[in-house]
PDB file of C-alpha atoms in Angstrom:
ATOM      1  CA  ASP J  34     -13.825  11.832  12.533  1.00  0.00           C
ATOM      2  CA  ALA J  35     -14.949   8.993  10.275  1.00  0.00           C
ATOM      3  CA  GLY J  36     -13.857   5.536  11.383  1.00  0.00           C
ATOM      4  CA  ILE J  37     -10.823   5.053   9.162  1.00  0.00           C
ATOM      5  CA  THR J  38      -7.599   3.509  10.375  1.00  0.00           C
ATOM      6  CA  GLN J  39      -4.439   3.247   8.326  1.00  0.00           C
ATOM      7  CA  SER J  40      -1.603   0.947   9.286  1.00  0.00           C
ATOM      8  CA  PRO J  41       1.253   1.255   9.634  1.00  0.00           C
ATOM      9  CA  ARG J  42       1.503   5.020  10.154  1.00  0.00           C
ATOM     10  CA  HIS J  43       5.205   5.071   9.341  1.00  0.00           C
ATOM     11  CA  LYS J  44       7.389   2.578   7.525  1.00  0.00           C
ATOM     12  CA  VAL J  45      10.924   2.484   6.201  1.00  0.00           C
ATOM     13  CA  THR J  46      11.708  -0.285   3.765  1.00  0.00           C
ATOM     14  CA  GLU J  47      14.442  -1.267   1.368  1.00  0.00           C
ATOM     15  CA  THR J  48      14.294  -1.082  -2.394  1.00  0.00           C
ATOM     16  CA  GLY J  49      12.973  -4.299  -3.909  1.00  0.00           C
ATOM     17  CA  THR J  50      11.012  -5.484  -0.894  1.00  0.00           C
ATOM     18  CA  PRO J  51       7.237  -5.966  -0.937  1.00  0.00           C
ATOM     19  CA  VAL J  52       5.144  -3.648   1.223  1.00  0.00           C
ATOM     20  CA  THR J  53       1.466  -3.774   2.132  1.00  0.00           C
ATOM     21  CA  LEU J  54      -0.480  -0.868   3.573  1.00  0.00           C
ATOM     22  CA  ARG J  55      -3.846  -1.436   5.192  1.00  0.00           C
ATOM     23  CA  CYS J  56      -6.930   0.751   5.329  1.00  0.00           C
ATOM     24  CA  HIS J  57      -9.701  -0.299   7.686  1.00  0.00           C
ATOM     25  CA  GLN J  58     -13.095   1.384   7.954  1.00  0.00           C
ATOM     26  CA  THR J  59     -15.976   0.945  10.370  1.00  0.00           C
ATOM     27  CA  GLU J  60     -18.490   3.018   8.349  1.00  0.00           C
ATOM     28  CA  ASN J  61     -19.614   0.293   5.904  1.00  0.00           C
ATOM     29  CA  HIS J  62     -18.961   2.715   3.022  1.00  0.00           C
ATOM     30  CA  ARG J  63     -18.988   1.278  -0.458  1.00  0.00           C
ATOM     31  CA  TYR J  64     -16.113   3.224  -1.991  1.00  0.00           C
ATOM     32  CA  MET J  65     -12.523   3.157  -0.830  1.00  0.00           C
ATOM     33  CA  TYR J  66      -9.555   4.979  -2.364  1.00  0.00           C
ATOM     34  CA  TRP J  67      -5.795   5.024  -2.141  1.00  0.00           C
ATOM     35  CA  TYR J  68      -3.963   8.278  -2.922  1.00  0.00           C
ATOM     36  CA  ARG J  69      -0.367   9.319  -2.719  1.00  0.00           C
ATOM     37  CA  GLN J  70       0.596  12.863  -1.769  1.00  0.00           C
ATOM     38  CA  ASP J  71       3.804  14.401  -3.068  1.00  0.00           C
ATOM     39  CA  PRO J  72       4.920  18.066  -3.029  1.00  0.00           C
ATOM     40  CA  GLY J  73       3.718  19.877  -6.115  1.00  0.00           C
ATOM     41  CA  HIS J  74       1.434  17.055  -7.208  1.00  0.00           C
ATOM     42  CA  GLY J  75      -1.364  17.202  -4.683  1.00  0.00           C
ATOM     43  CA  LEU J  76      -3.161  13.919  -4.172  1.00  0.00           C
ATOM     44  CA  ARG J  77      -2.999  11.462  -7.031  1.00  0.00           C
ATOM     45  CA  LEU J  78      -5.344   8.515  -7.200  1.00  0.00           C
ATOM     46  CA  ILE J  79      -3.609   5.133  -7.253  1.00  0.00           C
ATOM     47  CA  HIS J  80      -6.518   2.661  -7.151  1.00  0.00           C
ATOM     48  CA  TYR J  81     -10.054   2.665  -5.906  1.00  0.00           C
ATOM     49  CA  SER J  82     -12.711   0.142  -5.027  1.00  0.00           C
ATOM     50  CA  TYR J  83     -16.466   0.326  -5.531  1.00  0.00           C
ATOM     51  CA  GLY J  84     -17.283  -2.881  -3.712  1.00  0.00           C
ATOM     52  CA  VAL J  85     -15.874  -6.158  -2.473  1.00  0.00           C
ATOM     53  CA  LYS J  86     -13.562  -7.569  -5.141  1.00  0.00           C
ATOM     54  CA  ASP J  87     -14.383  -4.587  -7.416  1.00  0.00           C
ATOM     55  CA  THR J  88     -11.403  -2.337  -8.030  1.00  0.00           C
ATOM     56  CA  ASP J  89     -10.157  -0.017 -10.739  1.00  0.00           C
ATOM     57  CA  LYS J  90      -7.006   1.868 -11.605  1.00  0.00           C
ATOM     58  CA  GLY J  91      -6.402   5.519 -10.922  1.00  0.00           C
ATOM     59  CA  GLU J  92      -3.932   8.028 -12.367  1.00  0.00           C
ATOM     60  CA  VAL J  93      -0.723   6.456 -11.034  1.00  0.00           C
ATOM     61  CA  SER J  94      -1.387   2.730 -10.669  1.00  0.00           C
ATOM     62  CA  ASP J  95       1.884   1.350 -12.097  1.00  0.00           C
ATOM     63  CA  GLY J  96       3.825  -0.594  -9.460  1.00  0.00           C
ATOM     64  CA  TYR J  97       0.819  -0.907  -7.153  1.00  0.00           C
ATOM     65  CA  SER J  98      -1.872  -3.518  -6.670  1.00  0.00           C
ATOM     66  CA  VAL J  99      -4.899  -3.589  -4.385  1.00  0.00           C
ATOM     67  CA  SER J 100      -7.284  -6.073  -2.892  1.00  0.00           C
ATOM     68  CA  ARG J 101     -10.615  -5.816  -1.163  1.00  0.00           C
ATOM     69  CA  SER J 102     -11.851  -9.130   0.166  1.00  0.00           C
ATOM     70  CA  LYS J 103     -14.280  -7.570   2.647  1.00  0.00           C
ATOM     71  CA  THR J 104     -16.083  -4.255   2.895  1.00  0.00           C
ATOM     72  CA  GLU J 105     -14.012  -2.884   5.736  1.00  0.00           C
ATOM     73  CA  ASP J 106     -10.495  -3.526   4.432  1.00  0.00           C
ATOM     74  CA  PHE J 107      -8.651  -2.153   1.395  1.00  0.00           C
ATOM     75  CA  LEU J 108      -5.043  -3.234   0.998  1.00  0.00           C
ATOM     76  CA  LEU J 109      -2.414  -1.476  -1.110  1.00  0.00           C
ATOM     77  CA  THR J 110       0.623  -3.543  -2.111  1.00  0.00           C
ATOM     78  CA  LEU J 111       3.896  -2.394  -3.564  1.00  0.00           C
ATOM     79  CA  GLU J 112       5.205  -5.618  -5.087  1.00  0.00           C
ATOM     80  CA  SER J 113       8.800  -4.405  -5.259  1.00  0.00           C
ATOM     81  CA  ALA J 114       9.262  -1.012  -3.642  1.00  0.00           C
ATOM     82  CA  THR J 115      11.285   1.674  -5.427  1.00  0.00           C
ATOM     83  CA  SER J 116      12.593   5.012  -4.175  1.00  0.00           C
ATOM     84  CA  SER J 117      10.045   6.812  -6.387  1.00  0.00           C
ATOM     85  CA  GLN J 118       7.330   5.309  -4.211  1.00  0.00           C
ATOM     86  CA  THR J 119       8.558   7.205  -1.163  1.00  0.00           C
ATOM     87  CA  SER J 120       5.484   9.263  -0.328  1.00  0.00           C
ATOM     88  CA  VAL J 121       2.623   9.828   2.064  1.00  0.00           C
ATOM     89  CA  TYR J 122      -0.270   7.510   1.327  1.00  0.00           C
ATOM     90  CA  PHE J 123      -3.846   8.396   2.216  1.00  0.00           C
ATOM     91  CA  CYS J 124      -6.861   6.171   2.265  1.00  0.00           C
ATOM     92  CA  ALA J 125     -10.313   7.678   1.773  1.00  0.00           C
ATOM     93  CA  ILE J 126     -13.847   6.331   1.986  1.00  0.00           C
ATOM     94  CA  ASN J 127     -17.078   7.480   0.426  1.00  0.00           C
ATOM     95  CA  ARG J 128     -20.598   6.217   0.847  1.00  0.00           C
ATOM     96  CA  GLY J 129     -21.234   6.354  -2.871  1.00  0.00           C
ATOM     97  CA  GLY J 130     -24.171   7.632  -4.814  1.00  0.00           C
ATOM     98  CA  GLU J 131     -24.912  11.283  -5.257  1.00  0.00           C
ATOM     99  CA  ASN J 132     -24.109  14.021  -2.825  1.00  0.00           C
ATOM    100  CA  THR J 133     -21.496  12.347  -0.724  1.00  0.00           C
ATOM    101  CA  GLU J 134     -18.028  13.480   0.229  1.00  0.00           C
ATOM    102  CA  ALA J 135     -14.849  11.544   0.995  1.00  0.00           C
ATOM    103  CA  PHE J 136     -13.397  11.101   4.465  1.00  0.00           C
ATOM    104  CA  PHE J 137      -9.686  10.589   4.912  1.00  0.00           C
ATOM    105  CA  GLY J 138      -7.449   8.487   7.088  1.00  0.00           C
ATOM    106  CA  GLN J 139      -4.453   9.899   8.932  1.00  0.00           C
ATOM    107  CA  GLY J 140      -1.957   8.833   6.289  1.00  0.00           C
ATOM    108  CA  THR J 141       1.019   6.469   6.089  1.00  0.00           C
ATOM    109  CA  ARG J 142       4.482   7.883   5.570  1.00  0.00           C
ATOM    110  CA  LEU J 143       6.494   5.382   3.532  1.00  0.00           C
ATOM    111  CA  THR J 144      10.218   5.769   2.929  1.00  0.00           C
ATOM    112  CA  VAL J 145      11.991   3.467   0.493  1.00  0.00           C
ATOM    113  CA  VAL J 146      15.782   3.465   0.942  1.00  0.00           C
TER     114      VAL J 146
ATOM    115  CA  ALA O 593     -11.705  12.051 -18.213  1.00  0.00           C
ATOM    116  CA  GLN O 594     -11.915  14.176 -15.097  1.00  0.00           C
ATOM    117  CA  SER O 595      -9.189  16.680 -14.283  1.00  0.00           C
ATOM    118  CA  VAL O 596      -8.729  19.565 -11.881  1.00  0.00           C
ATOM    119  CA  SER O 597      -6.430  22.581 -12.128  1.00  0.00           C
ATOM    120  CA  GLN O 598      -5.440  24.877  -9.298  1.00  0.00           C
ATOM    121  CA  HIS O 599      -3.737  27.962 -10.621  1.00  0.00           C
ATOM    122  CA  ASN O 600      -1.935  29.178  -7.548  1.00  0.00           C
ATOM    123  CA  HIS O 601       0.750  26.957  -6.060  1.00  0.00           C
ATOM    124  CA  HIS O 602       1.723  29.238  -3.182  1.00  0.00           C
ATOM    125  CA  VAL O 603      -0.132  32.300  -1.943  1.00  0.00           C
ATOM    126  CA  ILE O 604       1.240  34.622   0.721  1.00  0.00           C
ATOM    127  CA  LEU O 605      -1.104  37.091   2.397  1.00  0.00           C
ATOM    128  CA  SER O 606      -1.159  39.333   5.415  1.00  0.00           C
ATOM    129  CA  GLU O 607      -3.749  38.843   8.131  1.00  0.00           C
ATOM    130  CA  ALA O 608      -7.118  40.449   7.287  1.00  0.00           C
ATOM    131  CA  ALA O 609      -6.441  40.336   3.551  1.00  0.00           C
ATOM    132  CA  SER O 610      -9.042  38.811   1.267  1.00  0.00           C
ATOM    133  CA  LEU O 611      -8.439  35.428  -0.316  1.00  0.00           C
ATOM    134  CA  GLU O 612      -9.438  33.881  -3.589  1.00  0.00           C
ATOM    135  CA  LEU O 613      -8.032  30.550  -4.773  1.00  0.00           C
ATOM    136  CA  GLY O 614      -8.771  29.389  -8.285  1.00  0.00           C
ATOM    137  CA  CYS O 615     -10.026  25.970  -9.314  1.00  0.00           C
ATOM    138  CA  ASN O 616     -11.056  24.804 -12.770  1.00  0.00           C
ATOM    139  CA  TYR O 617     -12.187  21.356 -13.726  1.00  0.00           C
ATOM    140  CA  SER O 618     -12.922  19.439 -16.868  1.00  0.00           C
ATOM    141  CA  TYR O 619     -15.635  16.821 -17.138  1.00  0.00           C
ATOM    142  CA  GLY O 620     -18.496  16.474 -19.565  1.00  0.00           C
ATOM    143  CA  GLY O 621     -21.207  15.507 -17.129  1.00  0.00           C
ATOM    144  CA  THR O 622     -22.586  16.325 -13.710  1.00  0.00           C
ATOM    145  CA  VAL O 623     -20.022  16.662 -10.981  1.00  0.00           C
ATOM    146  CA  ASN O 624     -19.818  17.209  -7.271  1.00  0.00           C
ATOM    147  CA  LEU O 625     -17.208  19.769  -6.207  1.00  0.00           C
ATOM    148  CA  PHE O 626     -15.255  20.068  -2.989  1.00  0.00           C
ATOM    149  CA  TRP O 627     -12.619  22.087  -1.226  1.00  0.00           C
ATOM    150  CA  TYR O 628     -10.520  20.311   1.355  1.00  0.00           C
ATOM    151  CA  VAL O 629      -7.974  21.787   3.751  1.00  0.00           C
ATOM    152  CA  GLN O 630      -4.867  20.146   5.168  1.00  0.00           C
ATOM    153  CA  TYR O 631      -3.283  21.782   8.197  1.00  0.00           C
ATOM    154  CA  PRO O 632       0.404  21.034   8.774  1.00  0.00           C
ATOM    155  CA  GLY O 633       0.935  17.413   9.770  1.00  0.00           C
ATOM    156  CA  GLN O 634      -2.733  16.511   9.503  1.00  0.00           C
ATOM    157  CA  HIS O 635      -5.028  14.695   7.103  1.00  0.00           C
ATOM    158  CA  LEU O 636      -7.504  16.335   4.743  1.00  0.00           C
ATOM    159  CA  GLN O 637     -10.688  17.820   6.124  1.00  0.00           C
ATOM    160  CA  LEU O 638     -13.725  18.994   4.188  1.00  0.00           C
ATOM    161  CA  LEU O 639     -14.146  22.775   3.967  1.00  0.00           C
ATOM    162  CA  LEU O 640     -17.212  22.905   1.768  1.00  0.00           C
ATOM    163  CA  LYS O 641     -19.039  21.083  -0.991  1.00  0.00           C
ATOM    164  CA  TYR O 642     -21.318  21.742  -3.927  1.00  0.00           C
ATOM    165  CA  PHE O 643     -23.793  19.164  -5.142  1.00  0.00           C
ATOM    166  CA  SER O 644     -26.626  21.186  -6.682  1.00  0.00           C
ATOM    167  CA  GLY O 645     -28.796  24.256  -6.124  1.00  0.00           C
ATOM    168  CA  ASP O 646     -27.422  27.622  -5.039  1.00  0.00           C
ATOM    169  CA  PRO O 647     -24.036  28.005  -6.736  1.00  0.00           C
ATOM    170  CA  LEU O 648     -22.690  30.022  -3.811  1.00  0.00           C
ATOM    171  CA  VAL O 649     -21.884  27.619  -1.013  1.00  0.00           C
ATOM    172  CA  LYS O 650     -20.722  28.420   2.471  1.00  0.00           C
ATOM    173  CA  GLY O 651     -18.400  26.233   4.457  1.00  0.00           C
ATOM    174  CA  ILE O 652     -16.690  26.178   7.794  1.00  0.00           C
ATOM    175  CA  LYS O 653     -14.460  28.929   9.220  1.00  0.00           C
ATOM    176  CA  GLY O 654     -15.920  31.677   7.023  1.00  0.00           C
ATOM    177  CA  PHE O 655     -14.964  30.131   3.682  1.00  0.00           C
ATOM    178  CA  GLU O 656     -17.262  30.180   0.671  1.00  0.00           C
ATOM    179  CA  ALA O 657     -17.030  29.070  -2.941  1.00  0.00           C
ATOM    180  CA  GLU O 658     -18.897  29.889  -6.105  1.00  0.00           C
ATOM    181  CA  PHE O 659     -19.668  27.346  -8.800  1.00  0.00           C
ATOM    182  CA  ILE O 660     -19.726  28.950 -12.262  1.00  0.00           C
ATOM    183  CA  LYS O 661     -20.836  26.241 -14.645  1.00  0.00           C
ATOM    184  CA  SER O 662     -20.062  28.183 -17.827  1.00  0.00           C
ATOM    185  CA  LYS O 663     -16.467  28.629 -16.707  1.00  0.00           C
ATOM    186  CA  PHE O 664     -16.061  25.156 -15.156  1.00  0.00           C
ATOM    187  CA  SER O 665     -14.802  26.946 -12.071  1.00  0.00           C
ATOM    188  CA  PHE O 666     -15.220  26.576  -8.335  1.00  0.00           C
ATOM    189  CA  ASN O 667     -13.143  29.298  -6.691  1.00  0.00           C
ATOM    190  CA  LEU O 668     -12.641  29.462  -2.944  1.00  0.00           C
ATOM    191  CA  ARG O 669     -12.963  32.796  -1.125  1.00  0.00           C
ATOM    192  CA  LYS O 670     -12.629  34.264   2.325  1.00  0.00           C
ATOM    193  CA  PRO O 671     -13.109  37.990   3.035  1.00  0.00           C
ATOM    194  CA  SER O 672     -10.526  38.237   5.819  1.00  0.00           C
ATOM    195  CA  VAL O 673      -7.896  35.595   6.476  1.00  0.00           C
ATOM    196  CA  GLN O 674      -6.363  34.731   9.823  1.00  0.00           C
ATOM    197  CA  TRP O 675      -2.966  33.321  10.713  1.00  0.00           C
ATOM    198  CA  SER O 676      -4.710  30.042  11.586  1.00  0.00           C
ATOM    199  CA  ASP O 677      -5.744  29.656   7.927  1.00  0.00           C
ATOM    200  CA  THR O 678      -2.165  28.729   7.075  1.00  0.00           C
ATOM    201  CA  ALA O 679      -2.587  25.347   5.369  1.00  0.00           C
ATOM    202  CA  GLU O 680      -2.735  23.617   2.024  1.00  0.00           C
ATOM    203  CA  TYR O 681      -6.016  23.775   0.126  1.00  0.00           C
ATOM    204  CA  PHE O 682      -7.198  21.208  -2.378  1.00  0.00           C
ATOM    205  CA  CYS O 683      -9.997  21.408  -4.892  1.00  0.00           C
ATOM    206  CA  ALA O 684     -11.616  18.085  -5.858  1.00  0.00           C
ATOM    207  CA  VAL O 685     -14.096  16.822  -8.411  1.00  0.00           C
ATOM    208  CA  SER O 686     -16.224  13.756  -7.965  1.00  0.00           C
ATOM    209  CA  ALA O 687     -17.862  12.017 -10.897  1.00  0.00           C
ATOM    210  CA  SER O 688     -16.975   8.376 -11.431  1.00  0.00           C
ATOM    211  CA  LYS O 689     -14.106   8.821  -8.936  1.00  0.00           C
ATOM    212  CA  ILE O 690     -12.671  11.610  -6.823  1.00  0.00           C
ATOM    213  CA  ILE O 691      -9.813  13.557  -8.408  1.00  0.00           C
ATOM    214  CA  PHE O 692      -7.825  16.303  -6.669  1.00  0.00           C
ATOM    215  CA  GLY O 693      -5.956  19.333  -7.885  1.00  0.00           C
ATOM    216  CA  SER O 694      -2.287  19.837  -7.104  1.00  0.00           C
ATOM    217  CA  GLY O 695      -3.046  22.042  -4.119  1.00  0.00           C
ATOM    218  CA  THR O 696      -2.384  25.644  -3.084  1.00  0.00           C
ATOM    219  CA  ARG O 697      -0.196  26.378  -0.112  1.00  0.00           C
ATOM    220  CA  LEU O 698      -1.459  29.401   1.816  1.00  0.00           C
ATOM    221  CA  SER O 699       0.926  31.267   4.100  1.00  0.00           C
ATOM    222  CA  ILE O 700      -0.375  34.066   6.315  1.00  0.00           C
ATOM    223  CA  ARG O 701       1.939  36.742   7.662  1.00  0.00           C
ATOM    224  CA  PRO O 702       0.979  37.783  11.216  1.00  0.00           C
TER     225      PRO O 702
END
């Protein structure tokens, strides 16, 4: 498996609290992604990064922010968690350029009560 | 903008039946295409990929997919499924970013 670690793996939080999820890679890959997985919706892209301090929005970015201050870490922050953000969050990495696939982390199950 | 459609949300087959899962994408330029599989409780794993060349690509565990450019399709096939193929299958398109379809849940009756 690619060297991707997501933390925490499980979290329960209250509505209105801030939450930060961490994705750490040891592969030195350029691209990093955050997705959320919900039944019937597959994986939807939240934000992605194409380099240190370079990020862009995905399909469902409202309510989320990201930061990438170094190659190996990509942080996803929910500024004020809502119940609609209860989901499983996956981080993925990709070397970039042509002919490369994404490798996924184990996922973080987040419950907002 | 990139998008991916998977036509079948839930497919139920008996062991040894043949499988075909549909995937269509929309994007005006060159794309890379993937099928990923997610076994219960696990993360996504790559089944197969198409970058260029032969439009019929073979992946792991006997799966294959055919890229038909004129139809913007990349359907997944397997001649004879096994109970262990029970999983969720995702088609993905990579251009400027990687976008996934909504997934197809495959259930195999023993």
